[in-house]
PDB file of C-alpha atoms in Angstrom:
ATOM      1  CA  UNK A  45     -12.307 -10.420 -12.201  1.00 80.00           C
ATOM      2  CA  UNK A  46      -9.397  -8.209 -11.360  1.00 91.00           C
ATOM      3  CA  UNK A  47      -6.399  -9.891  -9.905  1.00 95.00           C
ATOM      4  CA  UNK A  48      -2.733  -9.371  -9.133  1.00 98.00           C
ATOM      5  CA  UNK A  49      -0.648 -12.511  -8.829  1.00 98.00           C
ATOM      6  CA  UNK A  50       2.771 -12.608  -7.256  1.00 98.00           C
ATOM      7  CA  UNK A  51       3.557 -16.277  -7.546  1.00 97.00           C
ATOM      8  CA  UNK A  52       6.829 -16.091  -5.607  1.00 98.00           C
ATOM      9  CA  UNK A  53       5.941 -16.114  -1.942  1.00 97.00           C
ATOM     10  CA  UNK A  54       9.498 -15.964  -0.699  1.00 98.00           C
ATOM     11  CA  UNK A  55      12.905 -15.641  -2.394  1.00 97.00           C
ATOM     12  CA  UNK A  56      16.391 -15.818  -0.937  1.00 98.00           C
ATOM     13  CA  UNK A  57      19.479 -14.713  -2.810  1.00 97.00           C
ATOM     14  CA  UNK A  58      23.049 -13.988  -1.833  1.00 98.00           C
ATOM     15  CA  UNK A  59      24.119 -10.374  -1.770  1.00 98.00           C
ATOM     16  CA  UNK A  60      25.257  -8.964  -5.132  1.00 98.00           C
ATOM     17  CA  UNK A  61      23.119 -11.390  -7.105  1.00 98.00           C
ATOM     18  CA  UNK A  62      20.402 -10.058  -9.401  1.00 98.00           C
ATOM     19  CA  UNK A  63      16.830 -10.981  -8.562  1.00 98.00           C
ATOM     20  CA  UNK A  64      13.536 -10.600 -10.439  1.00 98.00           C
ATOM     21  CA  UNK A  65      10.161 -10.397  -8.739  1.00 98.00           C
ATOM     22  CA  UNK A  66       7.252 -11.428 -10.910  1.00 98.00           C
ATOM     23  CA  UNK A  67       3.868  -9.742 -11.138  1.00 98.00           C
ATOM     24  CA  UNK A  68       1.027 -10.846 -13.394  1.00 98.00           C
ATOM     25  CA  UNK A  69      -2.257  -8.961 -13.484  1.00 98.00           C
ATOM     26  CA  UNK A  70      -5.755  -9.327 -14.880  1.00 96.00           C
ATOM     27  CA  UNK A  71      -8.057  -6.441 -15.724  1.00 94.00           C
ATOM     28  CA  UNK A  72     -10.771  -5.551 -18.227  1.00 93.00           C
ATOM     29  CA  UNK A  73      -9.793  -1.901 -18.234  1.00 90.00           C
ATOM     30  CA  UNK A  74      -7.921  -0.459 -21.205  1.00 90.00           C
ATOM     31  CA  UNK A  75      -6.582   2.353 -19.038  1.00 91.00           C
ATOM     32  CA  UNK A  76      -5.064   1.162 -15.806  1.00 94.00           C
ATOM     33  CA  UNK A  77      -2.169   1.794 -13.484  1.00 95.00           C
ATOM     34  CA  UNK A  78       0.382  -0.518 -11.967  1.00 96.00           C
ATOM     35  CA  UNK A  79       2.458   0.057  -8.857  1.00 97.00           C
ATOM     36  CA  UNK A  80       5.252  -1.471  -6.850  1.00 98.00           C
ATOM     37  CA  UNK A  81       5.709  -0.912  -3.129  1.00 98.00           C
ATOM     38  CA  UNK A  82       8.438  -2.022  -0.737  1.00 98.00           C
ATOM     39  CA  UNK A  83       7.711  -2.870   2.887  1.00 98.00           C
ATOM     40  CA  UNK A  84      10.867  -3.252   4.992  1.00 96.00           C
ATOM     41  CA  UNK A  85      10.714  -4.837   8.457  1.00 93.00           C
ATOM     42  CA  UNK A  86       9.945  -1.416   9.966  1.00 90.00           C
ATOM     43  CA  UNK A  87       6.474  -1.693   8.418  1.00 91.00           C
ATOM     44  CA  UNK A  88       6.116   1.419   6.294  1.00 92.00           C
ATOM     45  CA  UNK A  89       5.137   0.871   2.670  1.00 96.00           C
ATOM     46  CA  UNK A  90       7.458   2.759   0.372  1.00 96.00           C
ATOM     47  CA  UNK A  91       6.229   3.740  -3.078  1.00 96.00           C
ATOM     48  CA  UNK A  92       8.629   2.643  -5.828  1.00 97.00           C
ATOM     49  CA  UNK A  93       6.932   3.159  -9.178  1.00 96.00           C
ATOM     50  CA  UNK A  94       3.661   3.916 -10.938  1.00 95.00           C
ATOM     51  CA  UNK A  95       3.142   2.980 -14.556  1.00 95.00           C
ATOM     52  CA  UNK A  96       0.119   3.621 -16.766  1.00 93.00           C
ATOM     53  CA  UNK A  97      -1.087   1.113 -19.315  1.00 94.00           C
ATOM     54  CA  UNK A  98      -0.129   3.260 -22.295  1.00 92.00           C
ATOM     55  CA  UNK A  99       3.497   3.517 -21.345  1.00 90.00           C
ATOM     56  CA  UNK A 100       5.308   0.262 -22.040  1.00 88.00           C
ATOM     57  CA  UNK A 101       8.770   1.714 -21.796  1.00 87.00           C
ATOM     58  CA  UNK A 102      10.946  -0.098 -19.345  1.00 89.00           C
ATOM     59  CA  UNK A 103      12.100   1.990 -16.418  1.00 91.00           C
ATOM     60  CA  UNK A 104      15.432   2.010 -14.643  1.00 93.00           C
ATOM     61  CA  UNK A 105      16.156   3.752 -11.367  1.00 94.00           C
ATOM     62  CA  UNK A 106      19.598   2.996 -10.035  1.00 96.00           C
ATOM     63  CA  UNK A 107      19.752  -0.726  -9.256  1.00 97.00           C
ATOM     64  CA  UNK A 108      16.002  -1.099  -9.804  1.00 97.00           C
ATOM     65  CA  UNK A 109      14.367  -1.779 -13.150  1.00 97.00           C
ATOM     66  CA  UNK A 110      10.878  -2.650 -14.279  1.00 97.00           C
ATOM     67  CA  UNK A 111       9.730  -4.584 -17.316  1.00 97.00           C
ATOM     68  CA  UNK A 112       6.130  -3.903 -18.353  1.00 96.00           C
ATOM     69  CA  UNK A 113       4.729  -6.225 -21.014  1.00 95.00           C
ATOM     70  CA  UNK A 114       1.059  -5.835 -21.893  1.00 94.00           C
ATOM     71  CA  UNK A 115       1.168  -8.869 -24.166  1.00 94.00           C
ATOM     72  CA  UNK A 116       1.776 -11.109 -21.151  1.00 96.00           C
ATOM     73  CA  UNK A 117       0.052  -8.861 -18.576  1.00 96.00           C
ATOM     74  CA  UNK A 118       3.216  -8.717 -16.541  1.00 97.00           C
ATOM     75  CA  UNK A 119       5.051  -5.987 -14.679  1.00 97.00           C
ATOM     76  CA  UNK A 120       8.226  -7.538 -13.331  1.00 98.00           C
ATOM     77  CA  UNK A 121      10.734  -5.892 -11.031  1.00 98.00           C
ATOM     78  CA  UNK A 122      14.460  -6.580 -11.090  1.00 98.00           C
ATOM     79  CA  UNK A 123      17.017  -5.616  -8.482  1.00 98.00           C
ATOM     80  CA  UNK A 124      20.573  -5.653  -9.808  1.00 98.00           C
ATOM     81  CA  UNK A 125      23.511  -6.307  -7.488  1.00 98.00           C
ATOM     82  CA  UNK A 126      21.225  -6.859  -4.516  1.00 98.00           C
ATOM     83  CA  UNK A 127      22.107  -5.539  -1.087  1.00 97.00           C
ATOM     84  CA  UNK A 128      21.050  -6.592   2.398  1.00 97.00           C
ATOM     85  CA  UNK A 129      18.988  -3.380   2.666  1.00 96.00           C
ATOM     86  CA  UNK A 130      16.820  -4.681  -0.165  1.00 98.00           C
ATOM     87  CA  UNK A 131      15.422  -7.329   2.181  1.00 98.00           C
ATOM     88  CA  UNK A 132      11.719  -6.558   2.432  1.00 98.00           C
ATOM     89  CA  UNK A 133       8.287  -7.589   1.256  1.00 98.00           C
ATOM     90  CA  UNK A 134       7.500  -6.242  -2.185  1.00 98.00           C
ATOM     91  CA  UNK A 135       3.919  -5.667  -3.299  1.00 98.00           C
ATOM     92  CA  UNK A 136       2.683  -5.231  -6.838  1.00 98.00           C
ATOM     93  CA  UNK A 137      -0.659  -3.399  -7.160  1.00 98.00           C
ATOM     94  CA  UNK A 138      -3.225  -2.524  -9.829  1.00 96.00           C
ATOM     95  CA  UNK A 139      -5.800   0.254 -10.074  1.00 91.00           C
ATOM     96  CA  UNK A 140      -9.364  -0.874  -9.442  1.00 89.00           C
ATOM     97  CA  UNK A 141     -11.651  -1.123 -12.495  1.00 83.00           C
ATOM     98  CA  UNK A 142     -14.547   0.545 -10.724  1.00 83.00           C
ATOM     99  CA  UNK A 143     -12.885   3.150  -8.532  1.00 84.00           C
ATOM    100  CA  UNK A 144      -9.956   5.443  -9.220  1.00 81.00           C
ATOM    101  CA  UNK A 145      -9.310   5.879  -5.488  1.00 86.00           C
ATOM    102  CA  UNK A 146      -8.601   2.231  -4.860  1.00 90.00           C
ATOM    103  CA  UNK A 147      -5.744  -0.138  -5.675  1.00 93.00           C
ATOM    104  CA  UNK A 148      -5.634  -3.912  -5.497  1.00 95.00           C
ATOM    105  CA  UNK A 149      -2.542  -5.423  -3.932  1.00 97.00           C
ATOM    106  CA  UNK A 150      -0.929  -8.718  -4.748  1.00 98.00           C
ATOM    107  CA  UNK A 151      -0.048 -10.992  -1.835  1.00 98.00           C
ATOM    108  CA  UNK A 152       3.550  -9.836  -1.840  1.00 98.00           C
ATOM    109  CA  UNK A 153       6.943 -11.463  -2.260  1.00 98.00           C
ATOM    110  CA  UNK A 154       9.232 -11.688   0.754  1.00 98.00           C
ATOM    111  CA  UNK A 155      12.811 -11.117  -0.373  1.00 98.00           C
ATOM    112  CA  UNK A 156      15.768 -12.154   1.761  1.00 98.00           C
ATOM    113  CA  UNK A 157      19.194 -10.922   0.769  1.00 97.00           C
ATOM    114  CA  UNK A 158      21.812 -13.034   2.504  1.00 97.00           C
ATOM    115  CA  UNK A 159      25.197 -11.495   3.354  1.00 94.00           C
TER     116      UNK A 159
ATOM    117  CA  UNK B  54       8.420  16.240   1.128  1.00 56.00           C
ATOM    118  CA  UNK B  55       6.560  12.947   0.819  1.00 62.00           C
ATOM    119  CA  UNK B  56       5.924  12.336   4.487  1.00 90.00           C
ATOM    120  CA  UNK B  57       2.870  10.959   6.181  1.00 96.00           C
ATOM    121  CA  UNK B  58       3.067  10.828   9.959  1.00 97.00           C
ATOM    122  CA  UNK B  59       1.106   8.592  12.293  1.00 97.00           C
ATOM    123  CA  UNK B  60       0.716   8.544  16.053  1.00 97.00           C
ATOM    124  CA  UNK B  61       1.082   6.577  18.179  1.00 97.00           C
ATOM    125  CA  UNK B  62       3.587   4.048  16.850  1.00 96.00           C
ATOM    126  CA  UNK B  63       2.361   1.375  19.241  1.00 97.00           C
ATOM    127  CA  UNK B  64      -0.906   1.061  21.108  1.00 97.00           C
ATOM    128  CA  UNK B  65      -2.111  -1.544  23.565  1.00 97.00           C
ATOM    129  CA  UNK B  66      -5.745  -1.296  24.548  1.00 94.00           C
ATOM    130  CA  UNK B  67      -8.330  -3.332  26.358  1.00 92.00           C
ATOM    131  CA  UNK B  68     -11.595  -4.337  24.780  1.00 91.00           C
ATOM    132  CA  UNK B  69     -13.519  -1.691  26.725  1.00 91.00           C
ATOM    133  CA  UNK B  70     -11.170   1.183  25.962  1.00 91.00           C
ATOM    134  CA  UNK B  71     -11.671   4.058  23.556  1.00 96.00           C
ATOM    135  CA  UNK B  72      -8.626   5.306  21.691  1.00 96.00           C
ATOM    136  CA  UNK B  73      -7.802   7.203  18.524  1.00 98.00           C
ATOM    137  CA  UNK B  74      -5.172   6.840  15.820  1.00 98.00           C
ATOM    138  CA  UNK B  75      -3.965  10.005  14.132  1.00 98.00           C
ATOM    139  CA  UNK B  76      -2.528  10.652  10.703  1.00 98.00           C
ATOM    140  CA  UNK B  77      -1.205  13.835   9.131  1.00 98.00           C
ATOM    141  CA  UNK B  78       0.136  14.810   5.721  1.00 97.00           C
ATOM    142  CA  UNK B  79       1.415  18.124   4.424  1.00 91.00           C
ATOM    143  CA  UNK B  80       1.711  17.305   0.748  1.00 94.00           C
ATOM    144  CA  UNK B  81      -1.536  19.029  -0.228  1.00 93.00           C
ATOM    145  CA  UNK B  82      -3.057  15.651  -1.024  1.00 94.00           C
ATOM    146  CA  UNK B  83      -6.831  15.500  -1.261  1.00 93.00           C
ATOM    147  CA  UNK B  84      -7.379  11.800  -0.660  1.00 95.00           C
ATOM    148  CA  UNK B  85      -6.551   9.926   2.540  1.00 96.00           C
ATOM    149  CA  UNK B  86      -6.842   6.262   3.389  1.00 97.00           C
ATOM    150  CA  UNK B  87      -6.922   3.839   6.291  1.00 98.00           C
ATOM    151  CA  UNK B  88      -5.656   0.306   5.825  1.00 98.00           C
ATOM    152  CA  UNK B  89      -5.434  -2.647   8.160  1.00 98.00           C
ATOM    153  CA  UNK B  90      -2.599  -5.122   7.707  1.00 98.00           C
ATOM    154  CA  UNK B  91      -2.297  -8.493   9.411  1.00 97.00           C
ATOM    155  CA  UNK B  92       1.015 -10.324   9.523  1.00 95.00           C
ATOM    156  CA  UNK B  93       2.166 -11.746   6.198  1.00 93.00           C
ATOM    157  CA  UNK B  94      -0.819 -10.294   4.341  1.00 97.00           C
ATOM    158  CA  UNK B  95      -1.202  -7.308   2.011  1.00 97.00           C
ATOM    159  CA  UNK B  96      -2.814  -4.128   3.312  1.00 97.00           C
ATOM    160  CA  UNK B  97      -6.600  -4.271   3.381  1.00 97.00           C
ATOM    161  CA  UNK B  98      -8.465  -1.057   2.590  1.00 97.00           C
ATOM    162  CA  UNK B  99     -10.842   0.192   5.277  1.00 98.00           C
ATOM    163  CA  UNK B 100     -11.816   3.774   4.425  1.00 97.00           C
ATOM    164  CA  UNK B 101     -11.130   6.450   1.845  1.00 96.00           C
ATOM    165  CA  UNK B 102     -11.699  10.157   2.271  1.00 96.00           C
ATOM    166  CA  UNK B 103     -11.750  12.270  -0.844  1.00 93.00           C
ATOM    167  CA  UNK B 104     -11.846  16.059  -0.439  1.00 93.00           C
ATOM    168  CA  UNK B 105     -12.686  15.510   3.243  1.00 94.00           C
ATOM    169  CA  UNK B 106     -15.735  13.396   2.475  1.00 95.00           C
ATOM    170  CA  UNK B 107     -15.972   9.677   3.133  1.00 95.00           C
ATOM    171  CA  UNK B 108     -15.989   8.021  -0.278  1.00 93.00           C
ATOM    172  CA  UNK B 109     -15.333   4.376   0.568  1.00 92.00           C
ATOM    173  CA  UNK B 110     -16.237   2.314   3.609  1.00 94.00           C
ATOM    174  CA  UNK B 111     -15.255  -1.281   2.939  1.00 94.00           C
ATOM    175  CA  UNK B 112     -17.958  -2.694   5.214  1.00 93.00           C
ATOM    176  CA  UNK B 113     -15.855  -1.997   8.272  1.00 96.00           C
ATOM    177  CA  UNK B 114     -17.480  -2.745  11.670  1.00 96.00           C
ATOM    178  CA  UNK B 115     -18.823   0.308  13.459  1.00 96.00           C
ATOM    179  CA  UNK B 116     -16.318  -0.114  16.273  1.00 97.00           C
ATOM    180  CA  UNK B 117     -13.961   1.671  13.840  1.00 98.00           C
ATOM    181  CA  UNK B 118     -15.026   5.247  13.201  1.00 98.00           C
ATOM    182  CA  UNK B 119     -13.053   7.463  10.819  1.00 98.00           C
ATOM    183  CA  UNK B 120     -12.939  11.225  10.908  1.00 97.00           C
ATOM    184  CA  UNK B 121     -11.355  13.779   8.611  1.00 97.00           C
ATOM    185  CA  UNK B 122     -11.235  17.139  10.430  1.00 95.00           C
ATOM    186  CA  UNK B 123      -9.471  18.847   7.526  1.00 94.00           C
ATOM    187  CA  UNK B 124      -7.586  18.002   4.377  1.00 91.00           C
ATOM    188  CA  UNK B 125      -4.354  17.305   6.269  1.00 96.00           C
ATOM    189  CA  UNK B 126      -5.666  15.205   9.134  1.00 97.00           C
ATOM    190  CA  UNK B 127      -7.267  11.818   9.409  1.00 98.00           C
ATOM    191  CA  UNK B 128      -8.306  10.078  12.597  1.00 98.00           C
ATOM    192  CA  UNK B 129      -9.504   6.584  13.347  1.00 98.00           C
ATOM    193  CA  UNK B 130     -11.536   6.267  16.525  1.00 98.00           C
ATOM    194  CA  UNK B 131     -11.535   2.852  18.151  1.00 97.00           C
ATOM    195  CA  UNK B 132     -14.097   1.538  20.599  1.00 95.00           C
ATOM    196  CA  UNK B 133     -14.927  -1.917  21.954  1.00 94.00           C
ATOM    197  CA  UNK B 134     -12.365  -3.654  19.785  1.00 95.00           C
ATOM    198  CA  UNK B 135     -11.808  -7.384  19.670  1.00 96.00           C
ATOM    199  CA  UNK B 136      -8.478  -9.224  19.937  1.00 96.00           C
ATOM    200  CA  UNK B 137      -8.730 -10.093  16.238  1.00 96.00           C
ATOM    201  CA  UNK B 138      -8.506  -6.367  15.483  1.00 97.00           C
ATOM    202  CA  UNK B 139      -4.858  -6.454  16.526  1.00 98.00           C
ATOM    203  CA  UNK B 140      -2.894  -5.446  13.431  1.00 98.00           C
ATOM    204  CA  UNK B 141      -0.769  -2.760  11.816  1.00 98.00           C
ATOM    205  CA  UNK B 142      -2.939   0.216  10.866  1.00 98.00           C
ATOM    206  CA  UNK B 143      -1.576   2.213   7.973  1.00 98.00           C
ATOM    207  CA  UNK B 144      -2.583   5.648   6.818  1.00 98.00           C
ATOM    208  CA  UNK B 145      -1.902   6.833   3.288  1.00 97.00           C
ATOM    209  CA  UNK B 146      -2.543   9.859   1.138  1.00 96.00           C
ATOM    210  CA  UNK B 147      -2.630  10.533  -2.578  1.00 95.00           C
ATOM    211  CA  UNK B 148      -2.920  13.493  -4.873  1.00 92.00           C
ATOM    212  CA  UNK B 149      -6.629  13.084  -5.378  1.00 82.00           C
ATOM    213  CA  UNK B 150      -9.426  11.142  -6.965  1.00 78.00           C
ATOM    214  CA  UNK B 151     -11.805  11.611  -9.865  1.00 75.00           C
ATOM    215  CA  UNK B 152      -9.322  10.855 -12.603  1.00 77.00           C
ATOM    216  CA  UNK B 153      -6.132   8.802 -12.876  1.00 85.00           C
ATOM    217  CA  UNK B 154      -5.200   6.545 -10.013  1.00 88.00           C
ATOM    218  CA  UNK B 155      -2.324   8.193  -8.225  1.00 92.00           C
ATOM    219  CA  UNK B 156       0.305   6.584  -6.096  1.00 94.00           C
ATOM    220  CA  UNK B 157      -0.357   6.482  -2.394  1.00 95.00           C
ATOM    221  CA  UNK B 158       2.198   7.545   0.190  1.00 96.00           C
ATOM    222  CA  UNK B 159       2.069   5.617   3.426  1.00 96.00           C
ATOM    223  CA  UNK B 160       2.842   6.484   7.002  1.00 96.00           C
ATOM    224  CA  UNK B 161       4.893   4.231   9.284  1.00 95.00           C
ATOM    225  CA  UNK B 162       1.785   2.683  10.805  1.00 96.00           C
ATOM    226  CA  UNK B 163       0.402   2.116  14.276  1.00 97.00           C
ATOM    227  CA  UNK B 164       0.891  -1.367  15.669  1.00 97.00           C
ATOM    228  CA  UNK B 165      -2.259  -2.069  17.658  1.00 98.00           C
ATOM    229  CA  UNK B 166      -2.657  -4.829  20.204  1.00 97.00           C
ATOM    230  CA  UNK B 167      -6.069  -5.486  21.721  1.00 96.00           C
ATOM    231  CA  UNK B 168      -6.001  -7.420  24.986  1.00 94.00           C
TER     232      UNK B 168
END
């Protein structure tokens, strides 16, 4: 069955430290899509990245980077030199096997950046 | 412009009231979504509209009634709700369906309290 596992429920780091959020997924599809979303305390989910299963290149966007490894079914997210504004809940998500208009969210990782 | 707007931001209603949540996007997206999110949980899909037609109803109770008047607007009509329906209601839109799974852009949500 399809699944997205974010094993880290909550993480706290001191500002300027690097932090990696783990995401492991399960799917029978050969073509699938992975996503990361950020949900700050205000509540709005902010789209961060979409990656398709054929593109294993790592992605960097400013202080954010993503490591996609099909061999381990993981799509991990690293924040470099963390800032207090990075405090949020981060969700990893996976496209549904049966419907292209649906995504399956992990349970989320709550990240606290301490000043 | 990747903005999805939702009104109202907060809503308090009694169990006998009828109210509506509104969502609007001007990105030319052809798919729109309603999610319900309880505290410390991931968003839970309720409905999907694709090209203004209801394509997914995740077995949502009939006291929630969605409506898509046109491709930019999505409403959620509420009637005879229960206190357990109190949650953050999120609207989202995406480029479309019927092919790859596209990223969804979320609105800020409506925080609903049922008394």
